[in-house]
GROMACS .gro file of N, CA, C and O in nm:
model
  460
    1GLN      N    1   0.083  -0.119   0.000
    1GLN     CA    2   0.000   0.000   0.000
    1GLN      C    3   0.087   0.125   0.000
    1GLN      O    4   0.181   0.135   0.078
    2VAL      N    5   0.059   0.218  -0.089
    2VAL     CA    6   0.133   0.342  -0.099
    2VAL      C    7   0.048   0.454  -0.041
    2VAL      O    8  -0.061   0.483  -0.090
    3GLN      N    9   0.099   0.517   0.063
    3GLN     CA   10   0.031   0.631   0.123
    3GLN      C   11   0.104   0.763   0.100
    3GLN      O   12   0.040   0.868   0.099
    4LEU      N   13   0.235   0.758   0.084
    4LEU     CA   14   0.316   0.876   0.063
    4LEU      C   15   0.393   0.861  -0.068
    4LEU      O   16   0.472   0.768  -0.082
    5VAL      N   17   0.370   0.953  -0.160
    5VAL     CA   18   0.433   0.949  -0.290
    5VAL      C   19   0.521   1.071  -0.306
    5VAL      O   20   0.471   1.183  -0.312
    6GLU      N   21   0.652   1.050  -0.314
    6GLU     CA   22   0.748   1.158  -0.323
    6GLU      C   23   0.788   1.183  -0.468
    6GLU      O   24   0.792   1.091  -0.550
    7SER      N   25   0.823   1.308  -0.496
    7SER     CA   26   0.870   1.345  -0.628
    7SER      C   27   0.954   1.472  -0.617
    7SER      O   28   0.956   1.537  -0.514
    8GLY      N   29   1.023   1.506  -0.724
    8GLY     CA   30   1.099   1.629  -0.730
    8GLY      C   31   1.249   1.613  -0.718
    8GLY      O   32   1.323   1.710  -0.737
    9GLY      N   33   1.296   1.494  -0.688
    9GLY     CA   34   1.439   1.471  -0.678
    9GLY      C   35   1.504   1.473  -0.815
    9GLY      O   36   1.438   1.468  -0.918
   10GLY      N   37   1.637   1.481  -0.814
   10GLY     CA   38   1.711   1.483  -0.938
   10GLY      C   39   1.850   1.538  -0.920
   10GLY      O   40   1.901   1.547  -0.809
   11LEU      N   41   1.912   1.574  -1.032
   11LEU     CA   42   2.047   1.628  -1.034
   11LEU      C   43   2.042   1.780  -1.039
   11LEU      O   44   1.971   1.838  -1.122
   12VAL      N   45   2.119   1.844  -0.952
   12VAL     CA   46   2.124   1.990  -0.947
   12VAL      C   47   2.267   2.034  -0.921
   12VAL      O   48   2.343   1.964  -0.853
   13GLN      N   49   2.305   2.149  -0.975
   13GLN     CA   50   2.439   2.201  -0.955
   13GLN      C   51   2.454   2.264  -0.817
   13GLN      O   52   2.356   2.311  -0.758
   14PRO      N   53   2.576   2.265  -0.762
   14PRO     CA   54   2.598   2.335  -0.635
   14PRO      C   55   2.549   2.480  -0.643
   14PRO      O   56   2.572   2.548  -0.743
   15GLY      N   57   2.482   2.524  -0.538
   15GLY     CA   58   2.424   2.657  -0.535
   15GLY      C   59   2.284   2.664  -0.591
   15GLY      O   60   2.218   2.767  -0.578
   16GLY      N   61   2.239   2.556  -0.651
   16GLY     CA   62   2.107   2.553  -0.711
   16GLY      C   63   1.997   2.526  -0.610
   16GLY      O   64   2.021   2.511  -0.491
   17SER      N   65   1.875   2.517  -0.661
   17SER     CA   66   1.757   2.496  -0.579
   17SER      C   67   1.676   2.378  -0.631
   17SER      O   68   1.683   2.343  -0.749
   18LEU      N   69   1.599   2.320  -0.541
   18LEU     CA   70   1.515   2.207  -0.575
   18LEU      C   71   1.399   2.203  -0.476
   18LEU      O   72   1.417   2.234  -0.358
   19ARG      N   73   1.281   2.166  -0.525
   19ARG     CA   74   1.166   2.150  -0.436
   19ARG      C   75   1.113   2.008  -0.444
   19ARG      O   76   1.076   1.960  -0.552
   20LEU      N   77   1.108   1.943  -0.329
   20LEU     CA   78   1.055   1.808  -0.319
   20LEU      C   79   0.909   1.813  -0.277
   20LEU      O   80   0.868   1.900  -0.200
   21SER      N   81   0.832   1.717  -0.326
   21SER     CA   82   0.691   1.706  -0.291
   21SER      C   83   0.662   1.569  -0.235
   21SER      O   84   0.723   1.470  -0.275
   22CYS      N   85   0.567   1.563  -0.143
   22CYS     CA   86   0.521   1.437  -0.087
   22CYS      C   87   0.370   1.442  -0.078
   22CYS      O   88   0.315   1.521   0.000
   23ALA      N   89   0.303   1.360  -0.157
   23ALA     CA   90   0.158   1.361  -0.165
   23ALA      C   91   0.101   1.242  -0.089
   23ALA      O   92   0.146   1.129  -0.106
   24LEU      N   93  -0.001   1.269  -0.008
   24LEU     CA   94  -0.068   1.166   0.068
   24LEU      C   95  -0.180   1.105  -0.015
   24LEU      O   96  -0.262   1.177  -0.072
   25SER      N   97  -0.183   0.973  -0.022
   25SER     CA   98  -0.288   0.903  -0.094
   25SER      C   99  -0.371   0.820   0.002
   25SER      O  100  -0.329   0.791   0.114
   26GLY      N  101  -0.490   0.780  -0.045
   26GLY     CA  102  -0.580   0.702   0.038
   26GLY      C  103  -0.704   0.781   0.075
   26GLY      O  104  -0.700   0.903   0.085
   27SER      N  105  -0.813   0.710   0.098
   27SER     CA  106  -0.938   0.776   0.131
   27SER      C  107  -0.943   0.811   0.279
   27SER      O  108  -0.885   0.743   0.364
   28MET      N  109  -1.016   0.918   0.307
   28MET     CA  110  -1.039   0.963   0.444
   28MET      C  111  -0.911   0.985   0.523
   28MET      O  112  -0.902   0.954   0.642
   29LEU      N  113  -0.811   1.040   0.457
   29LEU     CA  114  -0.683   1.068   0.520
   29LEU      C  115  -0.652   1.216   0.517
   29LEU      O  116  -0.698   1.288   0.429
   30SER      N  117  -0.572   1.262   0.612
   30SER     CA  118  -0.525   1.398   0.617
   30SER      C  119  -0.376   1.398   0.648
   30SER      O  120  -0.320   1.295   0.686
   31LEU      N  121  -0.313   1.513   0.633
   31LEU     CA  122  -0.167   1.520   0.645
   31LEU      C  123  -0.117   1.488   0.785
   31LEU      O  124  -0.017   1.418   0.801
   32ASN      N  125  -0.187   1.540   0.887
   32ASN     CA  126  -0.137   1.530   1.024
   32ASN      C  127   0.003   1.589   1.033
   32ASN      O  128   0.032   1.690   0.970
   33THR      N  129   0.092   1.527   1.112
   33THR     CA  130   0.228   1.577   1.127
   33THR      C  131   0.318   1.513   1.022
   33THR      O  132   0.325   1.391   1.010
   34MET      N  133   0.386   1.598   0.945
   34MET     CA  134   0.470   1.553   0.836
   34MET      C  135   0.613   1.599   0.857
   34MET      O  136   0.637   1.711   0.904
   35SER      N  137   0.708   1.513   0.821
   35SER     CA  138   0.849   1.543   0.838
   35SER      C  139   0.927   1.503   0.715
   35SER      O  140   0.884   1.418   0.636
   36TRP      N  141   1.044   1.564   0.700
   36TRP     CA  142   1.140   1.527   0.598
   36TRP      C  143   1.269   1.477   0.663
   36TRP      O  144   1.316   1.535   0.760
   37TYR      N  145   1.324   1.369   0.607
   37TYR     CA  146   1.451   1.312   0.648
   37TYR      C  147   1.537   1.289   0.526
   37TYR      O  148   1.488   1.289   0.412
   38ARG      N  149   1.666   1.266   0.548
   38ARG     CA  150   1.753   1.226   0.439
   38ARG      C  151   1.855   1.124   0.490
   38ARG      O  152   1.885   1.119   0.608
   39GLN      N  153   1.907   1.045   0.397
   39GLN     CA  154   2.004   0.943   0.432
   39GLN      C  155   2.098   0.918   0.316
   39GLN      O  156   2.054   0.889   0.205
   40ALA      N  157   2.227   0.930   0.342
   40ALA     CA  158   2.329   0.896   0.246
   40ALA      C  159   2.377   0.754   0.274
   40ALA      O  160   2.368   0.705   0.386
   41PRO      N  161   2.430   0.684   0.173
   41PRO     CA  162   2.477   0.546   0.193
   41PRO      C  163   2.578   0.536   0.307
   41PRO      O  164   2.673   0.614   0.313
   42GLY      N  165   2.555   0.440   0.397
   42GLY     CA  166   2.645   0.419   0.508
   42GLY      C  167   2.633   0.518   0.621
   42GLY      O  168   2.710   0.511   0.717
   43LYS      N  169   2.537   0.609   0.613
   43LYS     CA  170   2.519   0.711   0.715
   43LYS      C  171   2.382   0.699   0.779
   43LYS      O  172   2.289   0.642   0.723
   44GLN      N  173   2.370   0.753   0.899
   44GLN     CA  174   2.245   0.750   0.973
   44GLN      C  175   2.143   0.843   0.909
   44GLN      O  176   2.177   0.949   0.858
   45ARG      N  177   2.017   0.802   0.914
   45ARG     CA  178   1.912   0.888   0.863
   45ARG      C  179   1.900   1.013   0.949
   45ARG      O  180   1.900   1.007   1.073
   46GLU      N  181   1.891   1.127   0.884
   46GLU     CA  182   1.898   1.257   0.949
   46GLU      C  183   1.764   1.329   0.936
   46GLU      O  184   1.710   1.345   0.826
   47TRP      N  185   1.712   1.378   1.049
   47TRP     CA  186   1.591   1.458   1.047
   47TRP      C  187   1.621   1.598   0.994
   47TRP      O  188   1.721   1.658   1.029
   48LEU      N  189   1.531   1.650   0.912
   48LEU     CA  190   1.551   1.780   0.850
   48LEU      C  191   1.448   1.883   0.893
   48LEU      O  192   1.484   1.996   0.927
   49ALA      N  193   1.319   1.847   0.889
   49ALA     CA  194   1.216   1.946   0.915
   49ALA      C  195   1.084   1.877   0.945
   49ALA      O  196   1.060   1.764   0.903
   50THR      N  197   0.997   1.948   1.018
   50THR     CA  198   0.865   1.898   1.054
   50THR      C  199   0.762   2.010   1.048
   50THR      O  200   0.793   2.123   1.085
   51VAL      N  201   0.643   1.978   1.003
   51VAL     CA  202   0.529   2.068   1.015
   51VAL      C  203   0.417   1.989   1.082
   51VAL      O  204   0.384   1.878   1.040
   52THR      N  205   0.359   2.045   1.189
   52THR     CA  206   0.258   1.975   1.266
   52THR      C  207   0.120   1.995   1.208
   52THR      O  208   0.099   2.073   1.115
   53THR      N  209   0.023   1.924   1.267
   53THR     CA  210  -0.116   1.938   1.227
   53THR      C  211  -0.163   2.082   1.239
   53THR      O  212  -0.240   2.132   1.156
   54GLU      N  213  -0.116   2.150   1.343
   54GLU     CA  214  -0.155   2.289   1.367
   54GLU      C  215  -0.080   2.388   1.278
   54GLU      O  216  -0.115   2.506   1.276
   55GLY      N  217   0.022   2.342   1.208
   55GLY     CA  218   0.098   2.429   1.120
   55GLY      C  219   0.229   2.478   1.176
   55GLY      O  220   0.300   2.554   1.109
   56SER      N  221   0.264   2.437   1.298
   56SER     CA  222   0.393   2.475   1.354
   56SER      C  223   0.506   2.406   1.279
   56SER      O  224   0.493   2.291   1.238
   57LYS      N  225   0.618   2.476   1.265
   57LYS     CA  226   0.731   2.424   1.188
   57LYS      C  227   0.859   2.421   1.270
   57LYS      O  228   0.879   2.504   1.359
   58ALA      N  229   0.944   2.326   1.237
   58ALA     CA  230   1.077   2.317   1.296
   58ALA      C  231   1.173   2.269   1.189
   58ALA      O  232   1.137   2.184   1.106
   59VAL      N  233   1.294   2.324   1.188
   59VAL     CA  234   1.395   2.290   1.089
   59VAL      C  235   1.526   2.260   1.160
   59VAL      O  236   1.562   2.330   1.255
   60ALA      N  237   1.596   2.159   1.113
   60ALA     CA  238   1.724   2.124   1.173
   60ALA      C  239   1.825   2.236   1.156
   60ALA      O  240   1.828   2.304   1.052
   61GLU      N  241   1.909   2.254   1.256
   61GLU     CA  242   2.009   2.360   1.251
   61GLU      C  243   2.105   2.343   1.134
   61GLU      O  244   2.153   2.443   1.079
   62SER      N  245   2.130   2.220   1.094
   62SER     CA  246   2.224   2.195   0.987
   62SER      C  247   2.179   2.250   0.852
   62SER      O  248   2.262   2.274   0.765
   63VAL      N  249   2.049   2.269   0.835
   63VAL     CA  250   1.996   2.318   0.708
   63VAL      C  251   1.913   2.444   0.724
   63VAL      O  252   1.855   2.493   0.627
   64LYS      N  253   1.909   2.498   0.844
   64LYS     CA  254   1.832   2.619   0.870
   64LYS      C  255   1.883   2.734   0.784
   64LYS      O  256   2.003   2.757   0.774
   65GLY      N  257   1.789   2.806   0.725
   65GLY     CA  258   1.824   2.916   0.637
   65GLY      C  259   1.834   2.875   0.491
   65GLY      O  260   1.832   2.961   0.402
   66ARG      N  261   1.845   2.745   0.465
   66ARG     CA  262   1.852   2.694   0.328
   66ARG      C  263   1.730   2.610   0.292
   66ARG      O  264   1.687   2.612   0.177
   67PHE      N  265   1.677   2.535   0.388
   67PHE     CA  266   1.564   2.447   0.364
   67PHE      C  267   1.439   2.503   0.431
   67PHE      O  268   1.446   2.552   0.544
   68THR      N  269   1.325   2.490   0.364
   68THR     CA  270   1.198   2.535   0.417
   68THR      C  271   1.092   2.429   0.395
   68THR      O  272   1.080   2.376   0.284
   69ILE      N  273   1.016   2.397   0.499
   69ILE     CA  274   0.907   2.302   0.487
   69ILE      C  275   0.776   2.379   0.477
   69ILE      O  276   0.756   2.481   0.543
   70SER      N  277   0.685   2.330   0.394
   70SER     CA  278   0.554   2.391   0.378
   70SER      C  279   0.454   2.283   0.340
   70SER      O  280   0.491   2.169   0.313
   71ARG      N  281   0.327   2.320   0.337
   71ARG     CA  282   0.224   2.223   0.304
   71ARG      C  283   0.107   2.288   0.232
   71ARG      O  284   0.083   2.408   0.244
   72ASP      N  285   0.034   2.206   0.158
   72ASP     CA  286  -0.090   2.244   0.093
   72ASP      C  287  -0.193   2.143   0.142
   72ASP      O  288  -0.204   2.033   0.088
   73THR      N  289  -0.269   2.180   0.244
   73THR     CA  290  -0.363   2.087   0.305
   73THR      C  291  -0.475   2.048   0.209
   73THR      O  292  -0.526   1.936   0.215
   74ALA      N  293  -0.515   2.139   0.122
   74ALA     CA  294  -0.621   2.109   0.026
   74ALA      C  295  -0.579   1.997  -0.069
   74ALA      O  296  -0.663   1.920  -0.116
   75GLU      N  297  -0.451   1.990  -0.101
   75GLU     CA  298  -0.400   1.888  -0.191
   75GLU      C  299  -0.332   1.774  -0.118
   75GLU      O  300  -0.278   1.683  -0.182
   76ASN      N  301  -0.333   1.777   0.016
   76ASN     CA  302  -0.268   1.674   0.097
   76ASN      C  303  -0.123   1.653   0.054
   76ASN      O  304  -0.077   1.540   0.033
   77THR      N  305  -0.050   1.763   0.043
   77THR     CA  306   0.087   1.759  -0.004
   77THR      C  307   0.177   1.842   0.087
   77THR      O  308   0.139   1.951   0.128
   78VAL      N  309   0.295   1.790   0.116
   78VAL     CA  310   0.396   1.863   0.190
   78VAL      C  311   0.517   1.883   0.100
   78VAL      O  312   0.548   1.799   0.015
   79PHE      N  313   0.586   1.996   0.117
   79PHE     CA  314   0.698   2.032   0.032
   79PHE      C  315   0.824   2.056   0.114
   79PHE      O  316   0.818   2.093   0.231
   80LEU      N  317   0.937   2.035   0.052
   80LEU     CA  318   1.065   2.076   0.107
   80LEU      C  319   1.137   2.159   0.001
   80LEU      O  320   1.180   2.105  -0.100
   81GLN      N  321   1.145   2.289   0.025
   81GLN     CA  322   1.214   2.380  -0.065
   81GLN      C  323   1.360   2.389  -0.022
   81GLN      O  324   1.388   2.428   0.092
   82MET      N  325   1.451   2.354  -0.111
   82MET     CA  326   1.593   2.353  -0.082
   82MET      C  327   1.665   2.453  -0.171
   82MET      O  328   1.644   2.454  -0.293
   83SER      N  329   1.750   2.535  -0.112
   83SER     CA  330   1.827   2.632  -0.186
   83SER      C  331   1.972   2.628  -0.142
   83SER      O  332   2.006   2.568  -0.040
   84SER      N  333   2.059   2.695  -0.219
   84SER     CA  334   2.202   2.697  -0.190
   84SER      C  335   2.255   2.557  -0.165
   84SER      O  336   2.329   2.532  -0.069
   85LEU      N  337   2.219   2.466  -0.251
   85LEU     CA  338   2.252   2.325  -0.231
   85LEU      C  339   2.402   2.301  -0.242
   85LEU      O  340   2.472   2.364  -0.322
   86LYS      N  341   2.450   2.209  -0.161
   86LYS     CA  342   2.590   2.172  -0.154
   86LYS      C  343   2.607   2.025  -0.187
   86LYS      O  344   2.513   1.947  -0.173
   87PRO      N  345   2.727   1.985  -0.231
   87PRO     CA  346   2.748   1.842  -0.259
   87PRO      C  347   2.715   1.752  -0.141
   87PRO      O  348   2.667   1.640  -0.162
   88GLU      N  349   2.738   1.799  -0.020
   88GLU     CA  350   2.707   1.719   0.097
   88GLU      C  351   2.558   1.702   0.123
   88GLU      O  352   2.519   1.627   0.212
   89ASP      N  353   2.474   1.773   0.047
   89ASP     CA  354   2.330   1.752   0.055
   89ASP      C  355   2.286   1.630  -0.024
   89ASP      O  356   2.169   1.592  -0.018
   90THR      N  357   2.375   1.570  -0.099
   90THR     CA  358   2.343   1.452  -0.178
   90THR      C  359   2.299   1.338  -0.087
   90THR      O  360   2.372   1.298   0.004
   91ALA      N  361   2.179   1.286  -0.111
   91ALA     CA  362   2.123   1.181  -0.027
   91ALA      C  363   1.989   1.139  -0.085
   91ALA      O  364   1.937   1.200  -0.179
   92VAL      N  365   1.932   1.034  -0.028
   92VAL     CA  366   1.794   0.998  -0.055
   92VAL      C  367   1.708   1.071   0.048
   92VAL      O  368   1.732   1.061   0.168
   93TYR      N  369   1.608   1.142   0.000
   93TYR     CA  370   1.522   1.221   0.086
   93TYR      C  371   1.388   1.151   0.103
   93TYR      O  372   1.327   1.105   0.007
   94TYR      N  373   1.342   1.142   0.228
   94TYR     CA  374   1.220   1.072   0.263
   94TYR      C  375   1.123   1.165   0.334
   94TYR      O  376   1.163   1.251   0.412
   95CYS      N  377   0.993   1.146   0.308
   95CYS     CA  378   0.893   1.211   0.391
   95CYS      C  379   0.831   1.107   0.485
   95CYS      O  380   0.831   0.987   0.456
   96ARG      N  381   0.781   1.155   0.598
   96ARG     CA  382   0.722   1.068   0.699
   96ARG      C  383   0.594   1.130   0.754
   96ARG      O  384   0.589   1.249   0.782
   97ARG      N  385   0.494   1.048   0.769
   97ARG     CA  386   0.366   1.089   0.825
   97ARG      C  387   0.345   1.024   0.961
   97ARG      O  388   0.367   0.904   0.976
   98LEU      N  389   0.303   1.102   1.059
   98LEU     CA  390   0.268   1.052   1.190
   98LEU      C  391   0.119   1.071   1.209
   98LEU      O  392   0.068   1.183   1.203
   99ALA      N  393   0.047   0.961   1.233
   99ALA     CA  394  -0.098   0.966   1.250
   99ALA      C  395  -0.146   0.845   1.327
   99ALA      O  396  -0.101   0.732   1.303
  100GLY      N  397  -0.239   0.867   1.420
  100GLY     CA  398  -0.299   0.759   1.495
  100GLY      C  399  -0.199   0.675   1.573
  100GLY      O  400  -0.221   0.554   1.589
  101GLY      N  401  -0.092   0.736   1.619
  101GLY     CA  402   0.010   0.665   1.694
  101GLY      C  403   0.106   0.587   1.608
  101GLY      O  404   0.195   0.518   1.661
  102ASN      N  405   0.091   0.593   1.477
  102ASN     CA  406   0.179   0.524   1.384
  102ASN      C  407   0.247   0.622   1.291
  102ASN      O  408   0.197   0.733   1.269
  103PHE      N  409   0.361   0.582   1.236
  103PHE     CA  410   0.425   0.665   1.136
  103PHE      C  411   0.449   0.584   1.009
  103PHE      O  412   0.467   0.462   1.011
  104TYR      N  413   0.448   0.655   0.897
  104TYR     CA  414   0.458   0.594   0.765
  104TYR      C  415   0.563   0.668   0.683
  104TYR      O  416   0.570   0.791   0.688
  105TRP      N  417   0.642   0.594   0.608
  105TRP     CA  418   0.751   0.649   0.528
  105TRP      C  419   0.717   0.646   0.380
  105TRP      O  420   0.653   0.554   0.331
  106GLY      N  421   0.762   0.749   0.311
  106GLY     CA  422   0.757   0.747   0.166
  106GLY      C  423   0.868   0.659   0.110
  106GLY      O  424   0.950   0.604   0.184
  107GLN      N  425   0.870   0.644  -0.021
  107GLN     CA  426   0.966   0.555  -0.086
  107GLN      C  427   1.104   0.618  -0.100
  107GLN      O  428   1.202   0.548  -0.126
  108GLY      N  429   1.113   0.748  -0.085
  108GLY     CA  430   1.238   0.818  -0.099
  108GLY      C  431   1.261   0.867  -0.240
  108GLY      O  432   1.220   0.805  -0.337
  109THR      N  433   1.329   0.981  -0.252
  109THR     CA  434   1.366   1.036  -0.382
  109THR      C  435   1.511   1.082  -0.377
  109THR      O  436   1.553   1.145  -0.280
  110GLN      N  437   1.587   1.050  -0.480
  110GLN     CA  438   1.730   1.079  -0.482
  110GLN      C  439   1.755   1.224  -0.519
  110GLN      O  440   1.701   1.275  -0.617
  111VAL      N  441   1.839   1.289  -0.441
  111VAL     CA  442   1.887   1.423  -0.471
  111VAL      C  443   2.039   1.416  -0.485
  111VAL      O  444   2.108   1.373  -0.393
  112THR      N  445   2.089   1.459  -0.599
  112THR     CA  446   2.232   1.460  -0.625
  112THR      C  447   2.276   1.601  -0.659
  112THR      O  448   2.224   1.662  -0.753
  113VAL      N  449   2.370   1.653  -0.582
  113VAL     CA  450   2.423   1.788  -0.603
  113VAL      C  451   2.564   1.774  -0.657
  113VAL      O  452   2.656   1.734  -0.586
  114SER      N  453   2.581   1.808  -0.783
  114SER     CA  454   2.710   1.792  -0.849
  114SER      C  455   2.716   1.879  -0.974
  114SER      O  456   2.614   1.904  -1.038
  115SER      N  457   2.836   1.925  -1.006
  115SER     CA  458   2.856   2.002  -1.128
  115SER      C  459   2.910   1.914  -1.240
  115SER      O  460   2.924   1.957  -1.353
   0.00000   0.00000   0.00000
């Protein structure tokens, strides 16, 4: 069953920008609390940003000022806007939904920052 569908990943040059999307699928569902994570091969998965049901936001210090989380509740979609990208931002990016005491992961989308 697919509940979170991610898109927007790809190849971008250093200093460039990219916006990731995560769309919630399924009937009678809402966004609830949504988060973005990333993971590079051989490294621990890293939390990046969260937006709560009420709309409160938090961003990791490591990407603060460059990454912004937002949502479109009407479309059941959460976004991660990334700017001033660096090669070290290269990773698989995942969205996560927390609802009903459970959390669900998207399939991940690859972001590669290289010239």
